[in-house]
Short mmCIF file of C-alpha atoms and ligand atoms in Angstrom, two decimals:
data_model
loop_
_atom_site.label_atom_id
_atom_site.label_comp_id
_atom_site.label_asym_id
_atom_site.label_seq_id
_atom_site.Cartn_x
_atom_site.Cartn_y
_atom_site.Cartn_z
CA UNK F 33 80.04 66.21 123.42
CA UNK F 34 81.25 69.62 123.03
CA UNK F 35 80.18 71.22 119.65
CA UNK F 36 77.65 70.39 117.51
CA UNK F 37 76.39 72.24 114.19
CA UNK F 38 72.95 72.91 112.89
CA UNK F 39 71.50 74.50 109.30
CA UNK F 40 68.08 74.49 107.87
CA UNK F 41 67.61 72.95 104.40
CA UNK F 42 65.54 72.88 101.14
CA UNK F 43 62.38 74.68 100.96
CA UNK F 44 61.99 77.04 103.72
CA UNK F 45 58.97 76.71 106.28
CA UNK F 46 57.56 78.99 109.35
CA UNK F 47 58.79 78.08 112.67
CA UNK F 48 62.36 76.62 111.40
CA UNK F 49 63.49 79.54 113.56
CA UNK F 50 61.64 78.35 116.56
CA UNK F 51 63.45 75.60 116.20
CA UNK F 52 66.59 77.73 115.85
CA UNK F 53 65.89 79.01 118.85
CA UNK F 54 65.57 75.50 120.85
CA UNK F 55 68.41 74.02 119.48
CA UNK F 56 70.63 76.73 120.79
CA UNK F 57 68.95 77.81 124.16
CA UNK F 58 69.04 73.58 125.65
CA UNK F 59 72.49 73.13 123.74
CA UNK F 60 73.72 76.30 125.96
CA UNK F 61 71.78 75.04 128.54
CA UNK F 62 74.15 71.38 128.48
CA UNK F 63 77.16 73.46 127.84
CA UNK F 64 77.32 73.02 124.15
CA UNK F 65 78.84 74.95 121.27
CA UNK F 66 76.93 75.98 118.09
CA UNK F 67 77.81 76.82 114.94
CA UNK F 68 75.30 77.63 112.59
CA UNK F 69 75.86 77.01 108.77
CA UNK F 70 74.39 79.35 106.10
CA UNK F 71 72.34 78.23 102.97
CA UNK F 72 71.78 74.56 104.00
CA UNK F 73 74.85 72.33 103.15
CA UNK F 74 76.40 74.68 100.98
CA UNK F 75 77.56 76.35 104.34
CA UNK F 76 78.98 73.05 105.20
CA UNK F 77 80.80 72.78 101.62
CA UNK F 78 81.95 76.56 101.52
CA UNK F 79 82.76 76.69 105.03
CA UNK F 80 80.64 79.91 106.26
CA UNK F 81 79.30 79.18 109.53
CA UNK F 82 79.11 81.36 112.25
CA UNK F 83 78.68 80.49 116.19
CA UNK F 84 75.12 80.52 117.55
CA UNK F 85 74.62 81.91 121.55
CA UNK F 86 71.09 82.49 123.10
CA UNK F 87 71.72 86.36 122.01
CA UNK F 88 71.56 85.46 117.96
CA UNK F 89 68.73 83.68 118.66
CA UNK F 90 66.30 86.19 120.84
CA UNK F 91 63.24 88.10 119.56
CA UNK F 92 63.06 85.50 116.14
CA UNK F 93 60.52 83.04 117.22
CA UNK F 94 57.52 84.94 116.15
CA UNK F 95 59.83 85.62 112.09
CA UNK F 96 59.05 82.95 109.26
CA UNK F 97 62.33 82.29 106.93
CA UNK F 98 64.90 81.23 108.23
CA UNK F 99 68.07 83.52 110.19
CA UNK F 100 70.61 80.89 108.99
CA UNK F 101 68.92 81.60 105.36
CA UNK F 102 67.98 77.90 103.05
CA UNK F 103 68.95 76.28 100.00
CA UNK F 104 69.56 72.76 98.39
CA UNK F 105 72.85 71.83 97.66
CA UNK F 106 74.13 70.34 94.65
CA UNK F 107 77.10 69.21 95.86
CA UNK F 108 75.71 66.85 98.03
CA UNK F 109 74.82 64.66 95.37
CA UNK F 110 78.88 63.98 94.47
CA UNK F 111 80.85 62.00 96.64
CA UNK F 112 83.45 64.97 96.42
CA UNK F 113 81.38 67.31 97.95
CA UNK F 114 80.32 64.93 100.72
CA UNK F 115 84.05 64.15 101.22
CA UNK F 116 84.51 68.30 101.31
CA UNK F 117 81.64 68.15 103.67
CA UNK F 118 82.47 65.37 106.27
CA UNK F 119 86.41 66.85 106.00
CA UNK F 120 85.11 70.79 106.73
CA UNK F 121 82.87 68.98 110.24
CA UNK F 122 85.78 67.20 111.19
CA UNK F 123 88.15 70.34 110.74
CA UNK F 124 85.24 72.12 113.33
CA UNK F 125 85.86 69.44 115.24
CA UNK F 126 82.17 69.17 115.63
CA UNK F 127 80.49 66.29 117.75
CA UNK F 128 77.09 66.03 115.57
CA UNK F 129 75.09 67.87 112.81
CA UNK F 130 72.12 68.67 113.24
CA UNK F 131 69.91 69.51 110.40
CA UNK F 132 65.96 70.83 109.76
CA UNK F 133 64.71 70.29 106.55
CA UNK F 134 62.19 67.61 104.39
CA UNK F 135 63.11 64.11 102.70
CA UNK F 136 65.80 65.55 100.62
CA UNK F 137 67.76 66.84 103.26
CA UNK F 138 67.43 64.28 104.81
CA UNK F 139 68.45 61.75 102.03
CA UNK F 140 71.69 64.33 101.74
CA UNK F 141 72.23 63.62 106.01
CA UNK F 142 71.96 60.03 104.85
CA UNK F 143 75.27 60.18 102.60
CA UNK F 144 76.79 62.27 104.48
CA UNK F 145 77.05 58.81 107.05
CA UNK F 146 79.41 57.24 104.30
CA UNK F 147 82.25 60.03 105.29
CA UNK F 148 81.31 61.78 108.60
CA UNK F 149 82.23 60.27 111.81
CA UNK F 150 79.85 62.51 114.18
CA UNK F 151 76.48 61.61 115.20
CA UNK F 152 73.67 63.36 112.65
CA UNK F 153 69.81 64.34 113.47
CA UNK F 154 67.14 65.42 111.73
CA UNK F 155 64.15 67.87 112.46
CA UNK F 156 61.19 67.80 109.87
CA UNK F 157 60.40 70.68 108.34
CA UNK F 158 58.49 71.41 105.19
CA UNK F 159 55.19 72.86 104.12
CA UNK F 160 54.74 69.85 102.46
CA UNK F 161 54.31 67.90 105.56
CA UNK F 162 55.27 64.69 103.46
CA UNK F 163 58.43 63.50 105.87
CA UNK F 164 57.32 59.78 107.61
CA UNK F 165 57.89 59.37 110.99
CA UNK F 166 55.90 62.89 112.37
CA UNK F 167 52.41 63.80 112.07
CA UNK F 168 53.41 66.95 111.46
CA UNK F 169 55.87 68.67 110.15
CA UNK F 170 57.64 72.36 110.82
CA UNK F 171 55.51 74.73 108.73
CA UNK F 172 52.65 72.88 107.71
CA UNK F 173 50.12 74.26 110.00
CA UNK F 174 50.85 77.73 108.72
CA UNK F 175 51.19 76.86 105.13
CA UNK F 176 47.64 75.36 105.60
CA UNK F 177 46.48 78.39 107.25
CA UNK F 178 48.23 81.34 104.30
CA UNK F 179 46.46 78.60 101.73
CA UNK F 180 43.15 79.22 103.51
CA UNK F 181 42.81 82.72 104.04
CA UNK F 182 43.49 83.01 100.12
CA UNK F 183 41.24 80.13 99.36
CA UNK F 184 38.23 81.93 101.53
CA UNK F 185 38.80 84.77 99.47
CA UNK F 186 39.05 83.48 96.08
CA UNK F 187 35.11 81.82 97.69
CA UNK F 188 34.04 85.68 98.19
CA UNK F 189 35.08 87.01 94.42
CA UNK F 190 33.97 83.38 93.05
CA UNK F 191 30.59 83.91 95.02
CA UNK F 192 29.85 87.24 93.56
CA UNK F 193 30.43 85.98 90.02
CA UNK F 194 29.28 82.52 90.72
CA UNK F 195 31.99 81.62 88.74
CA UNK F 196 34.42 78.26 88.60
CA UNK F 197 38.10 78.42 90.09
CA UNK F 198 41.08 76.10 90.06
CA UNK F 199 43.57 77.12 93.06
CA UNK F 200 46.65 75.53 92.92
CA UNK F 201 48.97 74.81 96.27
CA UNK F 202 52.65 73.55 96.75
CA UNK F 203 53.36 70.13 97.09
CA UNK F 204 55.69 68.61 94.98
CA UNK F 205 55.40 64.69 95.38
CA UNK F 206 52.12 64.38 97.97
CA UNK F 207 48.36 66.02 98.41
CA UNK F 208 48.94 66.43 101.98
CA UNK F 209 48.48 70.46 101.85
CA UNK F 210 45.97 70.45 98.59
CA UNK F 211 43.39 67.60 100.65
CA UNK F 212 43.87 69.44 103.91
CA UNK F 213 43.30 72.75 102.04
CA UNK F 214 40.59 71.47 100.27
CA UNK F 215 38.60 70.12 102.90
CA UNK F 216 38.75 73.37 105.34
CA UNK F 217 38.12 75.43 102.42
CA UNK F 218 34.95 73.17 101.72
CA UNK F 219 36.40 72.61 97.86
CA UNK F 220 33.93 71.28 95.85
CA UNK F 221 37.26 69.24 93.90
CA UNK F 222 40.37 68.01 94.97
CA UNK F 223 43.25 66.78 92.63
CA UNK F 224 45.70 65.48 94.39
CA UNK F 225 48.85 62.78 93.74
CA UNK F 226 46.30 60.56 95.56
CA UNK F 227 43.71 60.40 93.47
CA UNK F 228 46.12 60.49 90.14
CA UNK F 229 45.02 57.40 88.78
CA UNK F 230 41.43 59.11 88.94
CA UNK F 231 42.48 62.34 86.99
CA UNK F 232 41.21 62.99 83.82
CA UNK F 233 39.33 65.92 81.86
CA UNK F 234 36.10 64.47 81.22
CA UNK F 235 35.42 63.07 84.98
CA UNK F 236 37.05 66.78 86.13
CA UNK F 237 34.12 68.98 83.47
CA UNK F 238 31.72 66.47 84.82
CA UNK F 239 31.66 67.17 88.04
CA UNK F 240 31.79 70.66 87.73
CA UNK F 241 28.30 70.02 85.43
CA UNK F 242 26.76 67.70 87.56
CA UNK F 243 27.25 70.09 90.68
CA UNK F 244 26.04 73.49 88.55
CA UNK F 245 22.45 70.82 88.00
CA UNK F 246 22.17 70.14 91.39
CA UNK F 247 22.76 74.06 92.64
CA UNK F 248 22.33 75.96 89.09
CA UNK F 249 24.93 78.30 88.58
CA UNK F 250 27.46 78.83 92.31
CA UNK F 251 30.93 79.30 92.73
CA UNK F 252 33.00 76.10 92.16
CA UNK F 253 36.46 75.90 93.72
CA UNK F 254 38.94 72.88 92.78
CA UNK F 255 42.31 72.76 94.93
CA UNK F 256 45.12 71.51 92.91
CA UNK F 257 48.10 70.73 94.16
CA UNK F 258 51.25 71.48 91.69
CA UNK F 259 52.71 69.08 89.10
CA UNK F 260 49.38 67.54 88.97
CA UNK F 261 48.72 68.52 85.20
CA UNK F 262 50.99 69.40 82.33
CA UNK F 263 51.17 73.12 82.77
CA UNK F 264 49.61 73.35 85.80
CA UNK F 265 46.34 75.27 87.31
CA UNK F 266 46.65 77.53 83.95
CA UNK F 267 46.59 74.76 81.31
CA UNK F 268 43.90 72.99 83.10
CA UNK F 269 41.91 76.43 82.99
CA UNK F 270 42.63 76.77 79.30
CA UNK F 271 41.41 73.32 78.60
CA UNK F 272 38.65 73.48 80.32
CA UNK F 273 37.25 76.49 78.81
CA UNK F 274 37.75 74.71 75.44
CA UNK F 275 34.97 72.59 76.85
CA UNK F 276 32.87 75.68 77.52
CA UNK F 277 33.53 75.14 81.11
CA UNK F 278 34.65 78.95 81.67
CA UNK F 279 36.92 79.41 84.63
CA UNK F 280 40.05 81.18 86.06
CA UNK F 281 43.19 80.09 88.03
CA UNK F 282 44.98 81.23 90.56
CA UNK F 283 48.22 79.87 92.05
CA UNK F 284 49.09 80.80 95.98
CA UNK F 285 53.15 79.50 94.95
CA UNK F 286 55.96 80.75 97.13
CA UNK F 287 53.80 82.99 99.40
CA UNK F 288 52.45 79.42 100.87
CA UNK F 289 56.29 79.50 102.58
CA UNK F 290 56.20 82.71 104.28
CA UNK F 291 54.40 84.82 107.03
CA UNK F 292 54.52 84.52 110.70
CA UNK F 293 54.49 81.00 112.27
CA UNK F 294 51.49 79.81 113.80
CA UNK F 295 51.06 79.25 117.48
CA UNK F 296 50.99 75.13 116.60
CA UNK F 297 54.69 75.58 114.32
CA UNK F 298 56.56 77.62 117.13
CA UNK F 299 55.26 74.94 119.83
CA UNK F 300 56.14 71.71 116.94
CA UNK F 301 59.56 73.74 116.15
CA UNK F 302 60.72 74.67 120.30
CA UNK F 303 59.46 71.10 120.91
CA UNK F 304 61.19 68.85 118.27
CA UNK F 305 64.78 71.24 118.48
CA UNK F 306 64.95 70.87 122.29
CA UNK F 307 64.12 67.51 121.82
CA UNK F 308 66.57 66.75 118.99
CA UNK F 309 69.83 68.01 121.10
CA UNK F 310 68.49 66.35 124.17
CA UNK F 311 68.55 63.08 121.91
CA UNK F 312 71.90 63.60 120.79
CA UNK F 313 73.46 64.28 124.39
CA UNK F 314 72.10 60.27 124.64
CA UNK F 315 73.65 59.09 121.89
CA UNK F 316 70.99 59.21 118.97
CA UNK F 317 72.58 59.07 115.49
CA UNK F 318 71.04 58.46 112.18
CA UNK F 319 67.49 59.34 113.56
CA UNK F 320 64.92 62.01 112.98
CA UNK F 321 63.19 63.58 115.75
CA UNK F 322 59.58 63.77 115.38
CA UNK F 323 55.94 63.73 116.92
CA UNK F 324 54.07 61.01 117.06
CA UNK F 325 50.28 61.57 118.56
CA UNK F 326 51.84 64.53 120.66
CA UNK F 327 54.93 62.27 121.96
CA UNK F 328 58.21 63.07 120.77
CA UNK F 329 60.29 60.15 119.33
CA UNK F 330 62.95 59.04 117.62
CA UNK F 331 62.57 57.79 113.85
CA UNK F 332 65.24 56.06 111.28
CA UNK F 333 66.34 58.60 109.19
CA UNK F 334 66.67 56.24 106.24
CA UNK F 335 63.03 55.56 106.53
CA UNK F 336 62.05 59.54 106.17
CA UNK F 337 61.86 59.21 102.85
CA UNK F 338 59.63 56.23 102.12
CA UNK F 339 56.45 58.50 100.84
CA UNK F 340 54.30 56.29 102.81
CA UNK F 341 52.79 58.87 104.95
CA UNK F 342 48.85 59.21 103.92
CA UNK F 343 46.48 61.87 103.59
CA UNK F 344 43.26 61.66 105.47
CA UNK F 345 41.83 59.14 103.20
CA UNK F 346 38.38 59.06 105.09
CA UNK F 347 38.11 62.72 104.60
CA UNK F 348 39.46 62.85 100.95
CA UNK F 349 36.51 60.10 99.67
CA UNK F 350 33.94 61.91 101.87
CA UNK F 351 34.74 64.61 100.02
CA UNK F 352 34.43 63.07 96.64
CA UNK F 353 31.27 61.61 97.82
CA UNK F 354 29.23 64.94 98.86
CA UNK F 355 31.10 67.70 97.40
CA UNK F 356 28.81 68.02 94.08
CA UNK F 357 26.01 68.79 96.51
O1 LIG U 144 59.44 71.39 99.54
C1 LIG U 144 58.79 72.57 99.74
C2 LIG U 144 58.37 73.20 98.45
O2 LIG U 144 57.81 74.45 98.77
C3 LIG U 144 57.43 72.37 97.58
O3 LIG U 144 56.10 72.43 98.02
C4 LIG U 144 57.65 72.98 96.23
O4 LIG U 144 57.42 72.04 95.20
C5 LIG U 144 59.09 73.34 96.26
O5 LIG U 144 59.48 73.47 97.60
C6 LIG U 144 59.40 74.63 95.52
O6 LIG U 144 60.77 74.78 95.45
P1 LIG U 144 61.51 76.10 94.96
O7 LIG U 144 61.46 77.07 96.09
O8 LIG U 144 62.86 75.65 94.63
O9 LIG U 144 60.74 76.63 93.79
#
């Protein structure tokens, strides 16, 4: 192995650049080439790459984004852009791929088999932390940390006017960041894709009534995470205040991706890139690197995507259990 390549993917998350860093330093380390590709895959399909030594990599492991910039790619989903794809890595002459990003990425890495003939690794990362096969992902434990500092002080201006809030936090398909937000921000509610089948507005106004008779009139906070209502943490607002439930909404979005990586996503992102390139100087192909109880391991790529990764569940039904309290 001489060459390999490496981009980051889909939604951006703090610490992808720590795992920049890794990759390059122990692929430098074993003699290896890098090339870097911009924008996800679309630097793969467009061809603009650029090589990667230790120097493009110092002084960016404390920087959230990503120095390789991230995007999906549309043309991943055609077989002509995969064929562009596989043909542009072969043309590089590159040994593997190696590529940090969540379940869609990784579903792109996936198809990619049908035409490349290198080996290809994944890294995890997403805020979403909703990849199987790592407890963790890249990004979550600062995404969980941005959620809570604005969650704590949504409490203090809720407090004061001992008034009702819905906060809504990313998360497209899983609760994973709303539940874990929820419960260190001591939420009195939590709607989450877990508890769907529970969601509705009558059981939502009644348990904002039955916790204003148990503590008279207190600041309320629900954690919502998105796509869990038509319209989101806005309509919900509106509709509740139709009920004379008056309350406001506030939605963290985007910022939930940014800011400086926490100690726990630089250690997760050094850890899983070193790890990854280490694994493909053995061989490993079709495989995700991940963490497993603090052990790094291999994991099917194919199987990244399953969705069967759980929230806390004994923490989430606690929660419904006391919260009204
Ligand atoms: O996958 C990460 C994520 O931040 C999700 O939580 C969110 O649904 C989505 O990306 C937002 O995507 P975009 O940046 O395209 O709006």
């Amino acid at each position: 192995m001489k060459r390999i390549g490496v981009l980051t993917s889909g939604g951006d998350a703090p610490g992808m650049n720590a795992c920049l860093r890794a990759v390059v330093l122990t692929a430098h380390a074993n003699e290896l080439e890098v090339i870097g590709f911009q924008r996800g895959f679309n630097g793969v399909v467009d061809q603009q790459y650029q090589t990667l030594s230790p120097y493009h990599v110092s002084g960016i492991i404390q920087n959230g984004g990503t120095i390789l910039k991230s995007a999906r790619c549309a043309a991943m989903q055609t077989e002509e852009g995969l064929q562009q794809a596989a043909q542009n890595l072969h043309d590089l002459e590159l040994d593997a791929l190696l590529v940090i990003g969540g379940d869609g990425s990784f579903r792109g890495t996936v198809a990619l088999a049908k035409y490349y003939k290198g080996q290809l690794i994944g890294v995890p990362g997403t805020i979403d932390n909703d990849v199987d096969g790592s407890d963790f992902s890249i990004g979550f434990a600062t995404a969980l940390d941005t959620a809570l500092d604005a969650i704590d002080k949504v409490r203090d201006t809720a407090d004061a006017f001992e008034r009702i809030f819905l906060v809504e936090v990313m998360g497209r398909h899983t609760g994973y960041l709303a539940v874990a937000a929820g419960i260190a921000a001591g939420a009195e509610q939590i709607i989450c894709p877990e508890l769907a089948s529970e969601l509705n507005l009558d059981k939502i106004a009644d348990h904002v009534e039955q916790a204003r008779k148990h503590r008279g009139n207190c600041s309320y906070i629900i954690v919502i995470a998105e796509t869990m209502y038509p319209g989101g943490a806005s309509a919900l607002a509106a509709d509740l205040e139709q009920r004379g439930i008056e309350c406001r909404a506030s939605i963290l979005g985007h910022i939930q991706r940014g800011g400086r990586p926490v100690g726990a996503d630089r250690i997760l992102g050094t850890k899983l890139g070193a790890y990854a390139v280490e694994q493909l100087l053995q061989g490993a192909h079709m495989m995700m690197a991940g963490e497993i109880n603090g052990q790094a391991g291999l994991y099917p790529l194919v199987l990244t995507g399953d969705k069967k990764k759980q929230v806390d569940s004994y923490l989430l039904r606690w929660q419904q259990q006391v919260a009204q309290y």
